[in-house]
Short mmCIF file of C-alpha atoms in Angstrom, two decimals:
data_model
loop_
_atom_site.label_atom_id
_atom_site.label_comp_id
_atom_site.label_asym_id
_atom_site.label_seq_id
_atom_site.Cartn_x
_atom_site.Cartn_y
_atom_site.Cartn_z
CA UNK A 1 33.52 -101.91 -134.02
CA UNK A 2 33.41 -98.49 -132.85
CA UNK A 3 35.78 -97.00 -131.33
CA UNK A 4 36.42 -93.69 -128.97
CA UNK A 5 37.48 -91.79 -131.65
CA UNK A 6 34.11 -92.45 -133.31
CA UNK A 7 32.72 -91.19 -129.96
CA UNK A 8 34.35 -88.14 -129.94
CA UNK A 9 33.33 -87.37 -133.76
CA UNK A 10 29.53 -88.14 -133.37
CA UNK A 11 29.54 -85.92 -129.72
CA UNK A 12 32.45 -83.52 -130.47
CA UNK A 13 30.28 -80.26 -130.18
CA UNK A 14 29.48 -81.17 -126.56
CA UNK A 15 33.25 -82.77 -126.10
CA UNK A 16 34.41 -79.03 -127.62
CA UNK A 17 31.93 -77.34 -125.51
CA UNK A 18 33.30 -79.45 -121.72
CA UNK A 19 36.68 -78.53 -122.83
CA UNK A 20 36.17 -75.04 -123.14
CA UNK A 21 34.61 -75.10 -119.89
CA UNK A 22 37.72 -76.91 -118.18
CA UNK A 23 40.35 -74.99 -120.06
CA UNK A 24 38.46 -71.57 -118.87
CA UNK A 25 38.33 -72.44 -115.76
CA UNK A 26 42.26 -73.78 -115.48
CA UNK A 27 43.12 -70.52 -116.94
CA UNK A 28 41.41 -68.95 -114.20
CA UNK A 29 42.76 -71.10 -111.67
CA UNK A 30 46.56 -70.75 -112.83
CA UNK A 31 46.19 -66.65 -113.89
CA UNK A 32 44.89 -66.11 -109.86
CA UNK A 33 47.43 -68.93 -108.57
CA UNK A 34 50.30 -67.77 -109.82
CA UNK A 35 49.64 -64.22 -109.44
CA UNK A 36 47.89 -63.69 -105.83
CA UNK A 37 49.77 -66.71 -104.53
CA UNK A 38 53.13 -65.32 -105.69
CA UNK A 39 52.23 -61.68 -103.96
CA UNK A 40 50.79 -63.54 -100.98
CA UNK A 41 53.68 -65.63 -100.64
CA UNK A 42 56.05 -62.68 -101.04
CA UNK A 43 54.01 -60.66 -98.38
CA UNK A 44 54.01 -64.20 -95.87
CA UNK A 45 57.76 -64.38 -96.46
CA UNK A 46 58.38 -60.29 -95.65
CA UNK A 47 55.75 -60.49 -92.44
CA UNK A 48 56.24 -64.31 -91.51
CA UNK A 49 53.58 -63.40 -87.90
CA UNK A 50 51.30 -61.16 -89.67
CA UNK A 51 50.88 -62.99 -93.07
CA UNK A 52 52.83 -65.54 -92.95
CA UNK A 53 51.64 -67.82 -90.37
CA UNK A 54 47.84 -67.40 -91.28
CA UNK A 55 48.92 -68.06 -94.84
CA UNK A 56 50.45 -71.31 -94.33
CA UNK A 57 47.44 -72.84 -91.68
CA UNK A 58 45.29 -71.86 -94.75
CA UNK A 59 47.17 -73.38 -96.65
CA UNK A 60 47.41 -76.33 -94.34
CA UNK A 61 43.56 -76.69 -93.92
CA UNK A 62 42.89 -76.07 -98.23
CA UNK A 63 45.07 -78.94 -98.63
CA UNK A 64 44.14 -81.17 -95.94
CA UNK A 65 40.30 -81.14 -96.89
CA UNK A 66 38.82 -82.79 -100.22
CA UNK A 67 38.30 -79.94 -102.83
CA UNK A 68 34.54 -82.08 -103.13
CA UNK A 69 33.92 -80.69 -99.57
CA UNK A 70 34.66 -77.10 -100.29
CA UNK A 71 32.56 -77.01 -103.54
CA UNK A 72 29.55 -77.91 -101.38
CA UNK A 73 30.14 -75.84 -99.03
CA UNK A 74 30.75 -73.39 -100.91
CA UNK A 75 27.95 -73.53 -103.37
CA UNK A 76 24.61 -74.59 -101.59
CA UNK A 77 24.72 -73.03 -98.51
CA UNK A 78 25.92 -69.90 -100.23
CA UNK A 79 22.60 -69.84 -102.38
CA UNK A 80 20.50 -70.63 -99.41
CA UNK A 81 22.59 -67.60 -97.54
CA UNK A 82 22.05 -65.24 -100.13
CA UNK A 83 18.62 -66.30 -101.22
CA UNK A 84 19.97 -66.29 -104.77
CA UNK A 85 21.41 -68.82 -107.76
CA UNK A 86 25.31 -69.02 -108.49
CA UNK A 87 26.70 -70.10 -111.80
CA UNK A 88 28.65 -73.30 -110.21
CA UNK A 89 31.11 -71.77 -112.72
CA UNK A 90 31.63 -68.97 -110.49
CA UNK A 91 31.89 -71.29 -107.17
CA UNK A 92 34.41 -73.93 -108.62
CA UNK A 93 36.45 -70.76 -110.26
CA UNK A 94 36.47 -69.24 -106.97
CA UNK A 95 36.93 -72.38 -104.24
CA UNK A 96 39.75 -73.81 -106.77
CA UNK A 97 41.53 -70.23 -107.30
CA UNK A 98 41.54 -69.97 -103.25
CA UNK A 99 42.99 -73.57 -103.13
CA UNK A 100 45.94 -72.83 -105.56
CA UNK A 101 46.68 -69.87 -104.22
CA UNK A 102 47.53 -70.84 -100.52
CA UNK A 103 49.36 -73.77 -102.48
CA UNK A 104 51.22 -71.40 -104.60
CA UNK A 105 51.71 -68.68 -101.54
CA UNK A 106 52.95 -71.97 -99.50
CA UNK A 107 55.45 -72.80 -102.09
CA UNK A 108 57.00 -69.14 -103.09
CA UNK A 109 56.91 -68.30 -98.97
CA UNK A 110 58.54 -71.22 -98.27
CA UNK A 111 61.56 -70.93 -100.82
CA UNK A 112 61.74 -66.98 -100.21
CA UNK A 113 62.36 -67.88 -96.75
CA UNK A 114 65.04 -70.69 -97.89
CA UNK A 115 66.58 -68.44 -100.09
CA UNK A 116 71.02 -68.36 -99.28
CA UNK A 117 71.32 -65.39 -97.69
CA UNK A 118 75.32 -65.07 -98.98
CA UNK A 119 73.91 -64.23 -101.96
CA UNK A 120 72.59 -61.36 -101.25
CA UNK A 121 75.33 -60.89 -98.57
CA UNK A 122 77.40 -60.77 -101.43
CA UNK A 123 74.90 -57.90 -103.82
CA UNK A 124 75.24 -56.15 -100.60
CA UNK A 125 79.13 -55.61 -100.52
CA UNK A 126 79.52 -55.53 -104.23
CA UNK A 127 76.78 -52.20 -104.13
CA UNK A 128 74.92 -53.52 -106.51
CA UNK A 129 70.91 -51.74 -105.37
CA UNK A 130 67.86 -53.51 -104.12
CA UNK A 131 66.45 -53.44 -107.46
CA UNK A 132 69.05 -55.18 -109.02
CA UNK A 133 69.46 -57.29 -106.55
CA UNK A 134 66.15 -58.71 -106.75
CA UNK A 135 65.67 -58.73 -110.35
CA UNK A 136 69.03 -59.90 -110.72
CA UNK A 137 69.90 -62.51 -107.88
CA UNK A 138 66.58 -63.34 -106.35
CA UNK A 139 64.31 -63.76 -108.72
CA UNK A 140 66.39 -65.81 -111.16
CA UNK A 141 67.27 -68.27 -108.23
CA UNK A 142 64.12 -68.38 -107.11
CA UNK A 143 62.52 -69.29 -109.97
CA UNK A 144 65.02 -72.41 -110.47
CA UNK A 145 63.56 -73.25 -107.09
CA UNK A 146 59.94 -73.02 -107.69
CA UNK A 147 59.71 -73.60 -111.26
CA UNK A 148 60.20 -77.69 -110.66
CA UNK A 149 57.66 -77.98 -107.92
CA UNK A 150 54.85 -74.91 -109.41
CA UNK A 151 54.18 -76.62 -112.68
CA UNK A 152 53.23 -80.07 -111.12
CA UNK A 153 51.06 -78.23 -108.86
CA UNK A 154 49.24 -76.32 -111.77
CA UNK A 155 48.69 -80.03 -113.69
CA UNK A 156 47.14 -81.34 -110.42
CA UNK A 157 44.90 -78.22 -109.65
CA UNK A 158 43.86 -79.13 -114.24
CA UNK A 159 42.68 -82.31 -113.06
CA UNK A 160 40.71 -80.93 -109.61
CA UNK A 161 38.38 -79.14 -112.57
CA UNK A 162 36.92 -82.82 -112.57
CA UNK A 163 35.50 -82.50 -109.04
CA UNK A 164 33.51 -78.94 -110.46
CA UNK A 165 31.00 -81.60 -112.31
CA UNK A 166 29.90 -82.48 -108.74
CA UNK A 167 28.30 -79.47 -108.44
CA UNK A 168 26.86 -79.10 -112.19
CA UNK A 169 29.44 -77.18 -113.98
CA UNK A 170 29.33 -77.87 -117.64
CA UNK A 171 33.23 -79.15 -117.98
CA UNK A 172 34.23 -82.14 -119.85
CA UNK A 173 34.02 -85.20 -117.27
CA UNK A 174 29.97 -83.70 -116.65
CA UNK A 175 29.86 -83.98 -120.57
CA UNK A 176 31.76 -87.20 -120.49
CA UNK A 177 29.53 -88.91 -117.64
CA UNK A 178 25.92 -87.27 -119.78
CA UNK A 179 27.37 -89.21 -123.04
CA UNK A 180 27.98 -92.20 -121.17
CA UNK A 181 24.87 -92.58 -119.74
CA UNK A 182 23.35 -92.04 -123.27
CA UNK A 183 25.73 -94.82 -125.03
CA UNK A 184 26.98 -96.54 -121.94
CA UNK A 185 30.31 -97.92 -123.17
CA UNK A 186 32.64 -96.18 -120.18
CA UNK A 187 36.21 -97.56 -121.38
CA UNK A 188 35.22 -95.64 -124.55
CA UNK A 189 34.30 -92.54 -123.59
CA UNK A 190 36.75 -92.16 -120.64
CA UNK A 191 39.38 -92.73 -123.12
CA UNK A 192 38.18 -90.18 -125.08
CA UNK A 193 37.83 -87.83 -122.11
CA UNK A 194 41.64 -88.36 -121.15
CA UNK A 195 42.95 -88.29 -124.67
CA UNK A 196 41.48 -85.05 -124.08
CA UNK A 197 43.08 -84.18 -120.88
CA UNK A 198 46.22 -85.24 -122.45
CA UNK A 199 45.95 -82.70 -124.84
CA UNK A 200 45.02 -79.86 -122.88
CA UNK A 201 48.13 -80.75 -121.09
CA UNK A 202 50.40 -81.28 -123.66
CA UNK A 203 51.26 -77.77 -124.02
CA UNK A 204 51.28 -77.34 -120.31
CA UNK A 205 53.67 -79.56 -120.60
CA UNK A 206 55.46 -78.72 -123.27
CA UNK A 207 56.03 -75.21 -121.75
CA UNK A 208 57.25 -76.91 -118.38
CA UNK A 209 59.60 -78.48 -120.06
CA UNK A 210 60.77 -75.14 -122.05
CA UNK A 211 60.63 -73.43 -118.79
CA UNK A 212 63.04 -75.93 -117.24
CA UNK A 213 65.68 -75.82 -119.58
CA UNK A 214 65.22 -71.56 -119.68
CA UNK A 215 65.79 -71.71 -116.42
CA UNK A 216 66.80 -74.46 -114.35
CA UNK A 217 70.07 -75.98 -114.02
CA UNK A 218 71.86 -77.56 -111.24
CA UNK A 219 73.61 -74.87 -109.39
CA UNK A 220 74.49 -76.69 -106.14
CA UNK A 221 78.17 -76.08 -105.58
CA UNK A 222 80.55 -79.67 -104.63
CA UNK B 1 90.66 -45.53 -93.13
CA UNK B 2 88.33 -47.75 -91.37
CA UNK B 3 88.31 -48.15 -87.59
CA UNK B 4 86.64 -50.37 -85.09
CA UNK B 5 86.68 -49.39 -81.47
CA UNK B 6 85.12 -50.85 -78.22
CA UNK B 7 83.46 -53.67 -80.81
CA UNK B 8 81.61 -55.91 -79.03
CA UNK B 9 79.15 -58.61 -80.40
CA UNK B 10 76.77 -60.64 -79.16
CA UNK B 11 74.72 -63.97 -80.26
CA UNK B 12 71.62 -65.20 -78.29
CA UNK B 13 73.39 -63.31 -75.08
CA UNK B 14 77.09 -64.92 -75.18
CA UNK B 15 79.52 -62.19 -76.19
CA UNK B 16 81.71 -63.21 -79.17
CA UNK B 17 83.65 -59.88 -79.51
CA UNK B 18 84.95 -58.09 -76.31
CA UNK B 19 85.65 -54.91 -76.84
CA UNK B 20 87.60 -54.89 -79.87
CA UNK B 21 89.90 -52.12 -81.00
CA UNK B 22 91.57 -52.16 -84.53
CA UNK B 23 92.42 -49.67 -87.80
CA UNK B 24 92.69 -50.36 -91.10
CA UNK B 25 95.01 -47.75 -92.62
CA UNK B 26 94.40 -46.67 -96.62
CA UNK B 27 97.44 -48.02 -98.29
CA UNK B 28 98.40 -50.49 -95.81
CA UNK B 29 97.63 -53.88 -94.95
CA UNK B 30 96.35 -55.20 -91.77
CA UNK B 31 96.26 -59.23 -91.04
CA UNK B 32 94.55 -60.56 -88.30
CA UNK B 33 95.44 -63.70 -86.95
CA UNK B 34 93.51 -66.14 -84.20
CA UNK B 35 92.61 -69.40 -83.21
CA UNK B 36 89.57 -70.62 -84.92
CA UNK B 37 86.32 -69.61 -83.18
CA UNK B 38 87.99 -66.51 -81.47
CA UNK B 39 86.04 -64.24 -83.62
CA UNK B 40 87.87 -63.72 -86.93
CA UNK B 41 85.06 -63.66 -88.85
CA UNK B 42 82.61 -61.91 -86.54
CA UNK B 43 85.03 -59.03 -86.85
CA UNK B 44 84.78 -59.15 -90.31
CA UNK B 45 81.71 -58.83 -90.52
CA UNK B 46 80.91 -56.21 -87.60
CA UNK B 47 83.51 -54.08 -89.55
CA UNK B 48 81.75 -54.67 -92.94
CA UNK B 49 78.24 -53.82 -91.14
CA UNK B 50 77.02 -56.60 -92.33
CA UNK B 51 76.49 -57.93 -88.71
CA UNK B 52 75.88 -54.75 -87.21
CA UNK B 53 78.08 -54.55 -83.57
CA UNK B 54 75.87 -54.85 -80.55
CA UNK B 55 78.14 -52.05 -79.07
CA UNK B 56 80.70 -50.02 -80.45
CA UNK B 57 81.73 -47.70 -83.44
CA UNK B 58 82.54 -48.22 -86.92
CA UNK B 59 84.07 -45.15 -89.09
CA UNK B 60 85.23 -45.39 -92.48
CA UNK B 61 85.89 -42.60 -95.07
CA UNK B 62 84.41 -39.29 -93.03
CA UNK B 63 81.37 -41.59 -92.22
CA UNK B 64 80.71 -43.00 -88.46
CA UNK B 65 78.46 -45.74 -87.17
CA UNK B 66 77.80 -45.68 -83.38
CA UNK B 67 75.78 -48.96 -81.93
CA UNK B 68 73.62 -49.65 -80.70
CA UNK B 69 71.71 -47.85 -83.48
CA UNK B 70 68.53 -45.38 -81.61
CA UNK B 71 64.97 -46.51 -82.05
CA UNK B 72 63.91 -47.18 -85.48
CA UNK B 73 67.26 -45.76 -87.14
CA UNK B 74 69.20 -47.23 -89.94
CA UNK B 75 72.49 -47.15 -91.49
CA UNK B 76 73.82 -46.68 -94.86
CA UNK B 77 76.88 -48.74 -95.26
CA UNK B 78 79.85 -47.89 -97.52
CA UNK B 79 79.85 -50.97 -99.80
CA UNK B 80 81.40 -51.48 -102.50
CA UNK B 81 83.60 -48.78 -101.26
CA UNK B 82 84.26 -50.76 -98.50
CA UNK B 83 83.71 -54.42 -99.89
CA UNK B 84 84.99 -57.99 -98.40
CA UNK B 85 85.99 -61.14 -100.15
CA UNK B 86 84.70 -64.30 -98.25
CA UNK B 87 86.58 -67.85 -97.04
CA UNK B 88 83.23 -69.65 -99.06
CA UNK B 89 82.93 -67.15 -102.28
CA UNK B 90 79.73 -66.43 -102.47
CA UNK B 91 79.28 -66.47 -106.27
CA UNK B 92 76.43 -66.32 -107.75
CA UNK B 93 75.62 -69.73 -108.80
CA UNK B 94 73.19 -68.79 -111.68
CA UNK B 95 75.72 -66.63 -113.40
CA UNK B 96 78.73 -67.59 -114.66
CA UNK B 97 82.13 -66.65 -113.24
CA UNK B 98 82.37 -63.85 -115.87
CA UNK B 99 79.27 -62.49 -115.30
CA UNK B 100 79.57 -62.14 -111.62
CA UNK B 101 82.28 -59.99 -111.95
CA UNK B 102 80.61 -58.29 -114.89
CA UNK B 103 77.38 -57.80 -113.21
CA UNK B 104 78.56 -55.49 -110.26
CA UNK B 105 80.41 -53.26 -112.96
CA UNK B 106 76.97 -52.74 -114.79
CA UNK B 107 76.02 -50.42 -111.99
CA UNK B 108 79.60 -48.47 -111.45
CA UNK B 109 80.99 -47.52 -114.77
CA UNK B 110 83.57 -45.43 -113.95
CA UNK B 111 85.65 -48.54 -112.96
CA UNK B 112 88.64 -48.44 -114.63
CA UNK B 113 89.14 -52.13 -114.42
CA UNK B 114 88.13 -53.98 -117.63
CA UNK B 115 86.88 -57.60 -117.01
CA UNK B 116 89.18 -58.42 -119.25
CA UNK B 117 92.40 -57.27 -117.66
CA UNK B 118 90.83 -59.03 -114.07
CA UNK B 119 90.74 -61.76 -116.52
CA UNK B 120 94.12 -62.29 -117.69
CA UNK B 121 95.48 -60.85 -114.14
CA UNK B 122 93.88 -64.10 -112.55
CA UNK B 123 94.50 -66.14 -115.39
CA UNK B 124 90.89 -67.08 -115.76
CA UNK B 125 90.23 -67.44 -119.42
CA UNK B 126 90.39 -70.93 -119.54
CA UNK B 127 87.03 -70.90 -116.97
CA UNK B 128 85.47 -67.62 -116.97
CA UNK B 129 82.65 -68.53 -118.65
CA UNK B 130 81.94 -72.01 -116.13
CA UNK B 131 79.31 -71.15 -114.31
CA UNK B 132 80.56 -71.71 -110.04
CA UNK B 133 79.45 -75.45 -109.76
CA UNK B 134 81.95 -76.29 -112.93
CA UNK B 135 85.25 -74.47 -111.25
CA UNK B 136 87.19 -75.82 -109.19
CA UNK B 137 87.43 -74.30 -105.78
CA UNK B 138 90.92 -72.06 -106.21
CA UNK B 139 88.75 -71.18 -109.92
CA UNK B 140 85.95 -69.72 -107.87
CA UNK B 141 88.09 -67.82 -105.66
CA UNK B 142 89.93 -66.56 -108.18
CA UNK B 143 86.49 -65.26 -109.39
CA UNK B 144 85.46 -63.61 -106.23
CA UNK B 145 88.41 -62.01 -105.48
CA UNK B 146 88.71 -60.79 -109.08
CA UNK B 147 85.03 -59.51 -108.43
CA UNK B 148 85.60 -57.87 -105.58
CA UNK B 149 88.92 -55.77 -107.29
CA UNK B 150 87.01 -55.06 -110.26
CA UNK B 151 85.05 -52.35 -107.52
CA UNK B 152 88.12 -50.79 -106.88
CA UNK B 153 87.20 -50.26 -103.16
CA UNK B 154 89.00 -47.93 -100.61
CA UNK B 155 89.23 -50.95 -98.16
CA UNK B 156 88.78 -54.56 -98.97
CA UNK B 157 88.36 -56.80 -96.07
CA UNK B 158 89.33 -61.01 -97.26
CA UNK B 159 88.91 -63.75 -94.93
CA UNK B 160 90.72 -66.39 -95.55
CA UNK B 161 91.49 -66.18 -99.44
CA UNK B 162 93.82 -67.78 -99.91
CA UNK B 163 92.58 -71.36 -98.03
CA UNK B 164 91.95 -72.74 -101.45
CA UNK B 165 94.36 -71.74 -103.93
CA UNK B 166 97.60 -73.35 -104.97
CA UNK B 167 101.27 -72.01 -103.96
CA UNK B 168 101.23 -70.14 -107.35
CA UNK B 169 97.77 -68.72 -107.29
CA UNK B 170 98.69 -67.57 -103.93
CA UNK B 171 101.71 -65.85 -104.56
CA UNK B 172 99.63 -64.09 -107.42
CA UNK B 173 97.19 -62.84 -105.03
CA UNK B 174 100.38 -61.61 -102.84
CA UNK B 175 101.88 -59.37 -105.69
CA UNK B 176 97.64 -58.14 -106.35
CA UNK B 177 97.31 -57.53 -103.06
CA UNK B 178 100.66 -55.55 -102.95
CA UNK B 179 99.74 -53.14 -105.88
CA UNK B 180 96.23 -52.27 -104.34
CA UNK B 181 98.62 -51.10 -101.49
CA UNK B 182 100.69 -48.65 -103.82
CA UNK B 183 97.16 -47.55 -105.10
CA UNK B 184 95.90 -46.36 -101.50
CA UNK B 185 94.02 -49.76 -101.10
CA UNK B 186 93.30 -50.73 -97.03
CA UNK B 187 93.53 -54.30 -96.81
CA UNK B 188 92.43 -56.81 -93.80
CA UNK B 189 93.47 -59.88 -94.77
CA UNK B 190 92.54 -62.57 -92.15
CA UNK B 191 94.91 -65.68 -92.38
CA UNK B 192 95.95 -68.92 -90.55
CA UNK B 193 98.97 -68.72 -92.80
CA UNK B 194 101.84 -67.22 -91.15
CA UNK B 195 103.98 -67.41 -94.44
CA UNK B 196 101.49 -65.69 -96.56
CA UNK B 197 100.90 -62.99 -93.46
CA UNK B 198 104.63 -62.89 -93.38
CA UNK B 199 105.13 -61.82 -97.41
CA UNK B 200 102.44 -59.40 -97.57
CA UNK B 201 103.39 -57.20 -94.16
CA UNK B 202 106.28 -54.76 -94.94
CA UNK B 203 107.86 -52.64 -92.05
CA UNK B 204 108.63 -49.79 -94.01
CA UNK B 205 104.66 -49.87 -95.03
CA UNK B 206 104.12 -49.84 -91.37
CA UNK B 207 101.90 -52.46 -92.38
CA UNK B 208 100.15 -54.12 -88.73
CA UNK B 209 99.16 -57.63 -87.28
CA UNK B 210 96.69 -58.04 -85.02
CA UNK B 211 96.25 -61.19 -82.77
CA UNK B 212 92.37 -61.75 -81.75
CA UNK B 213 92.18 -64.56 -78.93
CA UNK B 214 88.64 -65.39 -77.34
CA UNK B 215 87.22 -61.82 -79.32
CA UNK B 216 89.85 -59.91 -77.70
CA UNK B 217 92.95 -58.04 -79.25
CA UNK B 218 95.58 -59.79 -77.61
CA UNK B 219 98.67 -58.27 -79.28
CA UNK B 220 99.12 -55.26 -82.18
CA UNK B 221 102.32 -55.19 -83.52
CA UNK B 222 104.16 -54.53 -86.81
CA UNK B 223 106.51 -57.29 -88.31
CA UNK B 224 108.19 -57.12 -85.19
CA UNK B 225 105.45 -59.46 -84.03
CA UNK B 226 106.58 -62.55 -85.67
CA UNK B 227 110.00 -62.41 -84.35
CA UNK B 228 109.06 -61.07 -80.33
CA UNK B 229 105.35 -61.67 -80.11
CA UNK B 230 104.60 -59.41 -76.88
CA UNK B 231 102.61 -61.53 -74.69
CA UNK B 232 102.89 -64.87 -73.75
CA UNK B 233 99.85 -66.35 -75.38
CA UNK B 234 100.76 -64.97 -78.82
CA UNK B 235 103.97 -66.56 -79.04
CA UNK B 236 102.32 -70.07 -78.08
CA UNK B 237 100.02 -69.14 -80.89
CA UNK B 238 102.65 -68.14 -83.26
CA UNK B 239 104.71 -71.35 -82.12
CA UNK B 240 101.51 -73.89 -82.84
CA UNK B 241 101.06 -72.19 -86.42
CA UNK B 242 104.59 -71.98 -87.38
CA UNK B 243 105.54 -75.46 -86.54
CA UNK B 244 102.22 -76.47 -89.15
CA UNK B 245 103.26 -73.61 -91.40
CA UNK B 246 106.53 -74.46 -91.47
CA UNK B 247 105.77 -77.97 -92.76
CA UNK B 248 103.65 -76.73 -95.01
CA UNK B 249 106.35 -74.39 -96.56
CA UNK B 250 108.80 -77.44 -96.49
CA UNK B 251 105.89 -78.99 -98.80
CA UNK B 252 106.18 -76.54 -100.98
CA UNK B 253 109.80 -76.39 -101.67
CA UNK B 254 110.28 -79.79 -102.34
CA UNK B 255 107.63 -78.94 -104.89
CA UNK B 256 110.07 -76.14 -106.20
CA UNK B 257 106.98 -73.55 -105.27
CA UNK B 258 108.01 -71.21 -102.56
CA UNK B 259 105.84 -68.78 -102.99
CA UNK B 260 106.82 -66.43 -105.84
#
């Protein structure tokens, strides 16, 4: 009887070739997450009217729509617009970057805003300098804030690479859906295509948890 | 020295502080004294600029802070040389207790204070390296006071230290507090214990109390003040804390701890 292992051998160059598509674009999707969302949340939290507010009703309106929506809109009307063809690559890198970075802006903002102001009531009348200060208090605290809630967010925003298929990107669940309807044995192959997705997440996972015991620890005073 | 005159503070249009006028002499201590909510705290911080007055001046050490501040312009405050110790700590909670006092002393090197002697002074060893959710309460303030000495500041303002430590720890703190005098230290110690207020003022220090009811100075006074308070409100004060210090104090020498 064959099994989804024997799937995965006989189709693994177009199984390798999906996942190198999803992985790519997660890597894009994190890299621009973490990084833009992280400067635009810093930048909502410092000018909460200017930035701040329009950040978060983006934010509010990414996450209140299906991702499927955006990657139509996004990609046909675009071609028709510009009278020219777009990788879907390019669309689903760029709709799910601008999804994960409100998400991520939402999430630093948020806890910037939260963060205990005696603590830096207290770097203030010790002298210790703004640099310090935020290398030293903030950003160490902060992270043990965000850190629990950011990696969950980057695992989800993995599996929205699933919805890029819709629009003909080459990732694994297109290559997944092309070899089922070749051999048509779905419990098989959608095994195979989330023993996959376990994998890619394994290290994810594994550096979550590293991260977590780097830096978090309950610090709540009784 | 640092000096508040004509303070006054406001929050969301109700004034807190009314006009408040009070010194803090180098090598002497000043406690303040009040019913809770009459501003304590406020004052604190208004004379920390850490709450910037609405209207007043602030001068410590050659420097002077009139409010309110003109247009755009902003201060430079004196910390650490001016530092304060706070009733709820403030600790750092990622750190532990030995590296919040360490970390401060990474950026002023000429302290002459070793962590190590703050550590033994406030017999911390057993829990220096606890990080502030693992001490106790008198631990942690034991920490932040220990942090804030290790700055050796001109004027140290502490509110309410000593509302979590033990007889002992307490009459530690005392004998600290008393050798930052001899050093040239200025000290505002804000209490609700009239004992502990009592053992650190000295006369010949011409040490000073100062009695802030509803944000206003009711009464300045030397020692003097716990014997003849001068108006009639401070002696119903003094009256209402003595009769719960004084029971207190009882506690504690049936516990064989007057304080040391």
């Amino acid at each position: 009887m064959e099994t989804f292992v024997d799937i995965i051998t006989r189709y693994r160059q177009a199984f390798l070739s999906g996942l190198r598509v999803t992985v790519e674009l997660a890597l894009i999707i994190w890299c621009s997450g973490v990084l833009f969302g992280s400067v635009i949340g810093i930048f909502a939290a410092k000018f909460k009217k200017a930035i701040g507010i329009p950040a978060r009703m983006c934010s509010f309106v990414l996450s209140g729509i299906p991702v499927l929506a955006y990657l139509f809109w996004a990609h046909y009307p675009m071609q028709a617009i510009l009278g020219t063809v777009i990788n879907p690559f390019y669309t689903a890198a760029v709709v799910l970057s601008t999804i994960n970075i409100f998400a991520v802006s939402d999430l630093i903002g948020s806890q910037l805003l939260d963060f205990p102001e005696q603590y830096n009531v207290a770097a203030k009348v010790c002298g210790l300098s703004a640099r310090t200060t935020i290398l030293k208090i903030q950003l160490p605290i902060i992270l043990r804030q965000v850190i629990p809630a950011l990696l969950p967010l980057q695992v989800i925003m993995l599996q929205s690479t699933l919805f890029a298929s819709l629009i003909s990107v080459e990732e694994i669940f297109r290559v997944a859906q092309r070899v089922n309807s070749v051999e048509y044995k779905p419990v098989h192959i959608y095994t195979a295509l989330a023993l996959l997705f376990l994998l890619v997440c394994l290290p994810v996972n594994g550096f979550a948890i590293w991260l977590r015991r780097r830096f978090t620890r309950n610090i709540s005073e009784t | 020295m640092l000096i508040g005159r004509g303070i006054r503070k406001c929050f969301n249009g109700r004034e807190v502080l009314h006009g408040v006028d009070i010194e803090v002499s180098s090598g002497r201590i000043s406690v303040l004294v009040g019913p809770s909510g009459s501003g304590k705290t406020t004052l604190v911080r208004a004379l920390a600029l850490l709450d910037c007055p609405t209207e007043g001046r602030v001068a410590f050490q050659g420097h002077d802070y009139s409010f309110p501040l003109r247009g755009r312009a902003r201060i430079r405050p004196p910390w650490p040389e001016l530092t304060v110790v706070f009733q709820q700590h403030f600790l750092w909670p990622h750190l532990t207790l030995r590296q919040n006092i360490e970390l401060p002393l990474r950026e002023r090197p000429a302290s002459r204070h070793t962590v190590d002697d703050l550590i033994e002074l406030f017999r911390m060893r057993d829990f220096v390296d606890r990080y502030p959710n693992a001490a106790s309460i008198g631990e942690r303030q034991r920490a932040a006071l220990a942090r804030a000495f290790a700055l050796e500041p001109k004027c140290i303002l502490l509110d309410e230290i000593t509302s979590s430590l033990d007889v002992e720890q307490t009459g530690s703190v005392i004998r600290h507090l008393l050798a930052l005098r001899q050093r040239g230290v200025g000290m505002l110690v804000v209490t609700h214990l009239l004992e502990f207020a009592r053992r650190l003022l000295s006369r010949d220090e011409g040490d000073r109390i100062f009695f802030l009811d509803e944000g206003r100075i009711a009464a300045a006074a030397g020692v003097e003040f716990f014997d003849s308070p001068a108006t009639e409100r401070a002696r119903e004060f003094l009256h209402s804390m003595d009769y719960w210090g004084a029971s207190s104090i009882c506690d504690t020498k049936h516990k064989g701890g007057y304080l040391p």
